[in-house]
XYZ file of C-alpha atoms in Angstrom:
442
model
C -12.095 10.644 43.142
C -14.586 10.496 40.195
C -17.598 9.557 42.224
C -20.968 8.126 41.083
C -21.637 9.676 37.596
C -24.630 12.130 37.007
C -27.826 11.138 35.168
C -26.169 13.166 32.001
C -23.300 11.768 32.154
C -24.971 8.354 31.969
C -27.058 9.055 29.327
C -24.329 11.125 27.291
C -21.928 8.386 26.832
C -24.923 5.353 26.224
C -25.255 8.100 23.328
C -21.617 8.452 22.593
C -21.177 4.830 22.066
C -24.396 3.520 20.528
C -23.693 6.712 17.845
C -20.236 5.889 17.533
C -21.579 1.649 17.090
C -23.445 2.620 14.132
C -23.071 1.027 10.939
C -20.481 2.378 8.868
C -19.306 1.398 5.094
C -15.955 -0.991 5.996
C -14.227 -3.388 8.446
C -12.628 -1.426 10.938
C -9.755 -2.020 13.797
C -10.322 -2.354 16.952
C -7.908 0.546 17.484
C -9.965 2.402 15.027
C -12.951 2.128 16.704
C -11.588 2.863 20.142
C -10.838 6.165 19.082
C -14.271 6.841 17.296
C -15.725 5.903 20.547
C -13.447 7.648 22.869
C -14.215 10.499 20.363
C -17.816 10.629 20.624
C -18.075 10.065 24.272
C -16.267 12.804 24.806
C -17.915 15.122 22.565
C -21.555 13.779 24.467
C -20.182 14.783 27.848
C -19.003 18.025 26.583
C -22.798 18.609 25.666
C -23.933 17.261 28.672
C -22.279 19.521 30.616
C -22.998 22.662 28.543
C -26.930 21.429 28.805
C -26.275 21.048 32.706
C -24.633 24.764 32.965
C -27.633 26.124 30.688
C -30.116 24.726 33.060
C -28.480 25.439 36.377
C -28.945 29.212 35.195
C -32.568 28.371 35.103
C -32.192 26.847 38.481
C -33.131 23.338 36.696
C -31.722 20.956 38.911
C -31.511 17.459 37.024
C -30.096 14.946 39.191
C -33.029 16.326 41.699
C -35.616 15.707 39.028
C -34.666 12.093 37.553
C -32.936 11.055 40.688
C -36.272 8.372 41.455
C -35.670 7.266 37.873
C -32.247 6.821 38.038
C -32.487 3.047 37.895
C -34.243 2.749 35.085
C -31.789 5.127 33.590
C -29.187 3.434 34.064
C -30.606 -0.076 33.032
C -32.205 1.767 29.705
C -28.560 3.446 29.153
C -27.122 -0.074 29.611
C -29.433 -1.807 27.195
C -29.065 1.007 24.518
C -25.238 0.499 24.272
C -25.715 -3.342 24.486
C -28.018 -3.201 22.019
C -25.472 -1.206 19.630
C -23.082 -3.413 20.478
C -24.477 -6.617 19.462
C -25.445 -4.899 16.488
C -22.086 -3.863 15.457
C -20.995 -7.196 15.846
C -22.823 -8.178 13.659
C -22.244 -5.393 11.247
C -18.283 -6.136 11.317
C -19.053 -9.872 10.661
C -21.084 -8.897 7.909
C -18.848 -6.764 6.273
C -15.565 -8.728 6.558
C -17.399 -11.954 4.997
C -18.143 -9.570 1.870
C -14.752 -8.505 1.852
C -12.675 -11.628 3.015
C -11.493 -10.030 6.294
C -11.515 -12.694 9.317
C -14.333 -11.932 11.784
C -14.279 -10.198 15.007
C -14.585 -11.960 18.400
C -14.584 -11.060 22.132
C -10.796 -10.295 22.137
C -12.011 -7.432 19.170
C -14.779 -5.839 21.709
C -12.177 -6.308 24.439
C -9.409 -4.152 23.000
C -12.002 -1.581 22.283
C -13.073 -1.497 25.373
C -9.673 -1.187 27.014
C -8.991 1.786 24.509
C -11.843 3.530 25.182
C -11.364 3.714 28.729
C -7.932 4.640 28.121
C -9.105 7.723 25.757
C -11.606 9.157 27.534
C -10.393 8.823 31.443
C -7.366 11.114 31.292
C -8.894 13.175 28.824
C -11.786 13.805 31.179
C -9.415 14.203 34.052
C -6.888 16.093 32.521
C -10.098 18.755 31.521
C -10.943 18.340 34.799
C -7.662 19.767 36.229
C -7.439 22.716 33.656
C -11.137 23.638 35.524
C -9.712 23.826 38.650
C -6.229 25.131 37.684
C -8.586 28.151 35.468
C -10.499 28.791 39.163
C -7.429 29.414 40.985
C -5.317 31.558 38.589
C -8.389 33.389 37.914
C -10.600 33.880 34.719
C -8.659 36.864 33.052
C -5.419 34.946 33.545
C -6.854 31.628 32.321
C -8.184 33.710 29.024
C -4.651 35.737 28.264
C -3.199 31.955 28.773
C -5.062 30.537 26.111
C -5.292 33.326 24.083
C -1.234 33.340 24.389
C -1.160 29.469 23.452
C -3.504 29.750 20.900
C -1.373 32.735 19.145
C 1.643 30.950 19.278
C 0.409 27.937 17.844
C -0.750 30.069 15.147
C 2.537 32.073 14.239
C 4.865 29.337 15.171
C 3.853 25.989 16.007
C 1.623 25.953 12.910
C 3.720 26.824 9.962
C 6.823 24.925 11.478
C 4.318 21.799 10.940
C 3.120 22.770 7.370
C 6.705 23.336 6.661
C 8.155 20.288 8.189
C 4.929 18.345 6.007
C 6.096 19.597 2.654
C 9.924 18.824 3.646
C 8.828 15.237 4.129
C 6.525 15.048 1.306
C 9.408 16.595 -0.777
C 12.036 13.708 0.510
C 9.460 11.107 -0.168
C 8.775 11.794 -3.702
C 12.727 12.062 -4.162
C 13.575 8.901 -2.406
C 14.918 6.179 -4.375
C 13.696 2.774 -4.203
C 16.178 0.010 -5.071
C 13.241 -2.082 -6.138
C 12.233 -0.199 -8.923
C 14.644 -0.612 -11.556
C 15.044 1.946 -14.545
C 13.226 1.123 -17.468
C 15.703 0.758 -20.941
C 13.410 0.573 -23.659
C 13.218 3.939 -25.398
C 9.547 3.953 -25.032
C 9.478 4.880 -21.518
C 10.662 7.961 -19.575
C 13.293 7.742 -17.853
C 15.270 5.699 -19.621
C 18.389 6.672 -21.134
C 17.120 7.998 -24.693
C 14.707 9.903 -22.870
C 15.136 13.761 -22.223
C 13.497 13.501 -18.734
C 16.046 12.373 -15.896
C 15.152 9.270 -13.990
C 15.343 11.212 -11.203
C 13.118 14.314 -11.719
C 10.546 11.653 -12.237
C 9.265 11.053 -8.114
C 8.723 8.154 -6.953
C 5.428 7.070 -8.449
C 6.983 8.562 -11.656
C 9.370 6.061 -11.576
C 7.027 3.300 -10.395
C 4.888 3.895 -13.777
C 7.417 3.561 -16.067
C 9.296 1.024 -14.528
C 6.283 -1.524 -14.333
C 6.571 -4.076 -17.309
C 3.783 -3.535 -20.426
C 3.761 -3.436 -24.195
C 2.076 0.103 -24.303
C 4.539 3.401 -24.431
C 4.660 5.463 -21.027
C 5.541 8.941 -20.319
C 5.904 10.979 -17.062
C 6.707 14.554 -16.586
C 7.429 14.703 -12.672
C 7.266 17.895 -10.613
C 11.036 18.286 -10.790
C 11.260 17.365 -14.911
C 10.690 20.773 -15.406
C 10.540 24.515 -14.068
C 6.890 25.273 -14.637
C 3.697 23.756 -15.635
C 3.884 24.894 -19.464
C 7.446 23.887 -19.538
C 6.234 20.301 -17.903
C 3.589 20.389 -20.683
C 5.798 21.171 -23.515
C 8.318 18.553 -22.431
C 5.589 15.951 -22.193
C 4.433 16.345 -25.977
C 8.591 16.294 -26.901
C 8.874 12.985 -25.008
C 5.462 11.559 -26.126
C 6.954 12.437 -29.936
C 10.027 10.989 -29.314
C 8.697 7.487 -27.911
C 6.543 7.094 -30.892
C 3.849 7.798 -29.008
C 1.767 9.799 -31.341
C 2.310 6.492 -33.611
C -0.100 4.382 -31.147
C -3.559 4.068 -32.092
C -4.550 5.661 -28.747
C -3.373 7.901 -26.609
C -4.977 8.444 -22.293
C -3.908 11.149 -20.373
C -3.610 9.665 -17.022
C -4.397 11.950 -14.270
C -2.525 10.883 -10.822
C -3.495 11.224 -7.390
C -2.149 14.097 -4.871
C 1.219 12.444 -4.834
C 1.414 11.604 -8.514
C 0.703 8.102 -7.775
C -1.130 6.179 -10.921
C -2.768 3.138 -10.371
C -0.419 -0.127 -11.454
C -4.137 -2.105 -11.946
C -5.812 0.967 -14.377
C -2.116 0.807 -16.326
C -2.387 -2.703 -16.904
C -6.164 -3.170 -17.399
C -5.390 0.103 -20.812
C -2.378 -2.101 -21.927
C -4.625 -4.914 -21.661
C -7.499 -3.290 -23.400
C -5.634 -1.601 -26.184
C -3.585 -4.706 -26.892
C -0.380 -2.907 -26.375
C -1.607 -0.225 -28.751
C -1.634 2.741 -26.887
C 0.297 5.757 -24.799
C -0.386 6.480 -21.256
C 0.509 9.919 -20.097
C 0.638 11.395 -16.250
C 1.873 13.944 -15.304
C 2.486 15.206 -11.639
C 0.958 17.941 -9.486
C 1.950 17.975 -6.281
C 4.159 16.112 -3.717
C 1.700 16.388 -1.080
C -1.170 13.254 -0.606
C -4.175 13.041 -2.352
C -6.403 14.358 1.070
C -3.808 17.663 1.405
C -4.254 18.167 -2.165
C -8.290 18.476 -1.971
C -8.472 20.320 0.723
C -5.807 22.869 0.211
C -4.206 22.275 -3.669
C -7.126 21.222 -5.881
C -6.660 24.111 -7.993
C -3.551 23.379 -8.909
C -4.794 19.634 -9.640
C -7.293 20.745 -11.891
C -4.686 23.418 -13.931
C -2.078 20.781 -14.519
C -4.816 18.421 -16.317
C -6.174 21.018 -18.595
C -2.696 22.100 -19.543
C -1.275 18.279 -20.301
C -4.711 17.599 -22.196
C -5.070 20.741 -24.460
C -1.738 21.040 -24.553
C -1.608 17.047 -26.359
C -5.239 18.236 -27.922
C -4.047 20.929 -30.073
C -0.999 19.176 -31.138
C -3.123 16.056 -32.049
C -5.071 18.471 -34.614
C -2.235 19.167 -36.403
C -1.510 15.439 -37.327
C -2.893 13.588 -40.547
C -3.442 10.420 -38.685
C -3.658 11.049 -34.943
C -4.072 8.731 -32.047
C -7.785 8.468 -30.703
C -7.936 10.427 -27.397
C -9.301 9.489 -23.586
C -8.806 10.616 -20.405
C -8.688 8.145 -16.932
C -8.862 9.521 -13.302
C -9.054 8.257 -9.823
C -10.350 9.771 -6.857
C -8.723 13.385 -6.805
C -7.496 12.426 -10.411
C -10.832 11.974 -11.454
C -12.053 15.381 -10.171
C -9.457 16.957 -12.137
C -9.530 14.737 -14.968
C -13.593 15.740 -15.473
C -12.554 19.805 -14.755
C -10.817 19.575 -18.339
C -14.609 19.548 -19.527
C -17.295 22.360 -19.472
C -20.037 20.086 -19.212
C -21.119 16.664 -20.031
C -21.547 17.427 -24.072
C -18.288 19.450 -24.171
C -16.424 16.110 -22.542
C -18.236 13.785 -25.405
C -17.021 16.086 -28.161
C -13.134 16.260 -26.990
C -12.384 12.575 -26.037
C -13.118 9.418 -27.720
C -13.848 8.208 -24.158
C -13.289 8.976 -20.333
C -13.505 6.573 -17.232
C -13.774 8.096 -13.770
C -12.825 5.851 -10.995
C -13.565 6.929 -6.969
C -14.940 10.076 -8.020
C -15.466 12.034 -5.148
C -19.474 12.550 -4.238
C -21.128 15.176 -7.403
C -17.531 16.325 -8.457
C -17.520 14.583 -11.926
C -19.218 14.840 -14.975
C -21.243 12.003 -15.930
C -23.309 11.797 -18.901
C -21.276 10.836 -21.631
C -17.873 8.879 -19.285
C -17.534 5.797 -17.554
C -17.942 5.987 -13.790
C -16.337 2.947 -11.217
C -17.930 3.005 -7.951
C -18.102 0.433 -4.928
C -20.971 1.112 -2.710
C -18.597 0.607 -0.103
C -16.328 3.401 -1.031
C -16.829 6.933 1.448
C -14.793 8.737 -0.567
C -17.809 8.446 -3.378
C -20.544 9.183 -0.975
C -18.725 11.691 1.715
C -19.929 15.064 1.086
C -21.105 17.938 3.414
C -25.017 17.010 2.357
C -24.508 13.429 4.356
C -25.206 15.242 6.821
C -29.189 15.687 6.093
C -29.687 13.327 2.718
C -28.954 9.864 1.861
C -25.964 9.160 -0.567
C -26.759 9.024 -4.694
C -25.630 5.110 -5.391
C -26.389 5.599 -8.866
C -24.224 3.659 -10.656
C -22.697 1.912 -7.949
C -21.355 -1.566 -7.809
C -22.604 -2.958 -4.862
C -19.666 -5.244 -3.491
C -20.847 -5.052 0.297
C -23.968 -4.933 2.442
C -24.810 -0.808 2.942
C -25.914 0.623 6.301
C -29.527 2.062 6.062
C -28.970 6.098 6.133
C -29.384 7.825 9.443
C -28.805 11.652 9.551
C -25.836 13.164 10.929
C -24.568 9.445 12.123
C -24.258 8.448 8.531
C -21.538 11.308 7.610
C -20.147 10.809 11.121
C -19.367 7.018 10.220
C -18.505 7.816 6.480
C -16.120 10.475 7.463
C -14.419 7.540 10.038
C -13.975 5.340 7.026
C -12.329 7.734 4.783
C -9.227 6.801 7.374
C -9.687 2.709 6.346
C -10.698 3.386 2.327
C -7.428 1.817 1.363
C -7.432 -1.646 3.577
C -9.597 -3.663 1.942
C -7.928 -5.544 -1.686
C -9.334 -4.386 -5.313
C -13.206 -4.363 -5.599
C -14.075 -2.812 -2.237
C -13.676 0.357 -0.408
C -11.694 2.922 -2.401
C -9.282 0.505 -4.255
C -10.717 -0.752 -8.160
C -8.669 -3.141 -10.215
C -7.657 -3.749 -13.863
C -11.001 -3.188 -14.958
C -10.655 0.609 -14.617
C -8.572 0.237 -18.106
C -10.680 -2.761 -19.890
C -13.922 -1.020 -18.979
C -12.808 2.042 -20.886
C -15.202 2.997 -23.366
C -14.699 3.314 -27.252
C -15.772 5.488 -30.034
């Protein structure tokens, strides 16, 4: 039996869920929300009830103390989540107008609710029962239980997961979609005069070059070749052999985790070259963009210096080469802008550069063009959140933007790093043809 909650309990999860009802950067599920509730809530009581053990050392009773002002506890704990409630309503409304989302009603608040409730009570009881089952087996048995659990998910359950991840991402990227249909113009790779095999090129490989456009298109996929200088050397062979270095201008394309280029950036370059132009990616990694930050960016950043001084130095060698840019988004922009020392270094090498999603401070600025929607946390998400408001410099604002508050703001921000994707081009992390017409000149 649960009982009647304590005054920190109470308070802990009107905390929980007027923290967790803060306003974040994008529309979210009610699903999504559940779980940042449950999430929060349960990290309050945890608190709580560290507080509660700290003070019963002290012999600090609190339900003694505040039980006369437990009423008004409970009444003030009720009208601070109400409050955050009606709030976030609002919020969601708000945002979803901005970014053509229908609005939430009562069946929204419902769900979450329901799913809250269904989070946090067998989580708290299930805690509850690993308390009690710890008293009876005793303390040293409890500790050389977890400290056996923890081990073996360490040596065993661990890398069986990392190495069931990179098995999927691996038959993924070699999957073949009957969709995408193999491109027979002699100006794409891929294609039957090309020396790179349709299928070394991964699936977003093959989505590039299979998508219709005037301008010439070359991918070197992980599998196109044994190592990254072989991968570069093969992509300046198949960039001379589709006439590419016979276009006016030439972008080196860096892709996402996956290898994934944006369809909208490829046809806003065709669109702003008039057809006049070679686009050039070349993939990384298998793994998604997020896996790739955290644990790969090296690697990210190594492949796009290689493909662009690689096509550099061959360019000098040419009477009349092709005027040179570079395009990145998100984790393509990072590595895209790592090619360059610094901001004067970047002007002097490339006729232009365009940076779209750039992760928060991890491009070079000055002298490139920089997308940003002031709705997309994977431009203002950084460590710092935590204790200073986001730079929007440069931002596009496309949505209303929640007020900073410390600590909540880079608890909501990190939440809608999960939703970046949903909304359409314009909003959150998604940008549109104009991250190829906006492209600068020289």
């Amino acid at each position: 039996m649960l009982g009647t909650p304590r005054t920190g309990t109470l308070v802990a999860s009107a905390a929980g869920i007027s923290a967790s009802l803060a306003p974040g950067l994008l529309p979210r599920t009610s699903v999504a929300q559940a779980l940042l509730t449950a999430l929060l809530v349960l990290i309050a009581l945890g608190v709580a009830g560290l507080g509660r053990k700290v003070l019963g050392h002290w012999a600090f009773d609190m339900e003694a103390r505040t039980r006369r002002f437990r009423s008004a506890i409970v009444i003030a704990c009720c009208a601070a989540a109400g409050a955050a409630l009606t709030h976030a309503w609002y919020w969601q409304n708000r945002l979803r107008a901005a970014m053509e989302f229908p609005p939430v009603g009562v069946r929204y608040w419902l769900h979450w609710a329901i799913g809250v409730v269904a989070v946090v009570v067998p989580i708290v009881l299930i805690l509850r029962g690993l308390r009690w089952a710890a008293r009876y087996v005793g303390r040293l048995r409890a500790a050389a239980l977890v400290t056996a659990t923890v081990l073996a998910c360490q040596f065993a359950l661990l890398p069986a997961v990392v190495n069931w991840q990179r098995s999927a991402f691996a038959s993924a990227d070699a999957a073949m979609d009957p969709t995408v249909v193999r491109p027979v113009s002699y100006t794409r790779s891929g294609s039957p005069e090309s020396a790179v095999s349709w299928a070394s090129l991964g699936a977003e490989g093959r989505k590039f070059v299979a998508e219709r456009g005037r301008s010439v298109r070359v991918y070197i996929g992980m599998d196109s070749a044994p190592d990254l200088d072989s991968r570069v050397a093969l992509a300046i062979r198949e960039i001379e052999r589709s006439g590419g270095f016979e276009r006016r201008h030439l972008v080196v394309m860096v892709p996402t985790g996956s290898g994934w280029l944006d369809a909208g950036a490829a046809r806003g370059l065709d669109e702003r070259f008039d057809g006049d132009a070679t686009l050039v990616g070349m993939q990384y990694s298998q793994a998604p963009s997020w896996a790739t930050f955290l644990f790969a960016r090296a690697d990210a950043e190594r492949s796009a210096r290689a493909l662009f001084t690689g096509i550099e130095r061959h360019l000098s060698g040419l009477p009349h080469p092709p005027k040179l840019y570079v395009y990145g988004q998100s984790l393509g922009a990072t590595a895209g802008s790592a090619i360059f020392a610094d901001d004067r270094d970047e002007s002097a090498r490339v006729c232009a550069a365009l940076w779209a999603g750039p992760p928060a401070s991890a491009v070079h600025r000055g002298g490139a063009t920089v997308l940003a929607n002031s709705s997309d946390p994977v431009v203002q998400w950084s460590p710092r959140l935590l204790w200073r408001a986001p730079d929007l410099t440069g931002t596009r604002h496309d949505a209303p933007h929640p007020m900073w508050l410390p600590g909540l703001s880079w608890v909501q921000t990190t939440a809608d790093l999960l939703s970046a994707l949903a909304p359409g081009p314009g909003h959150g992390h998604r940008y549109g043809s104009d991250q190829g017409t906006a492209l600068g000149s020289c």
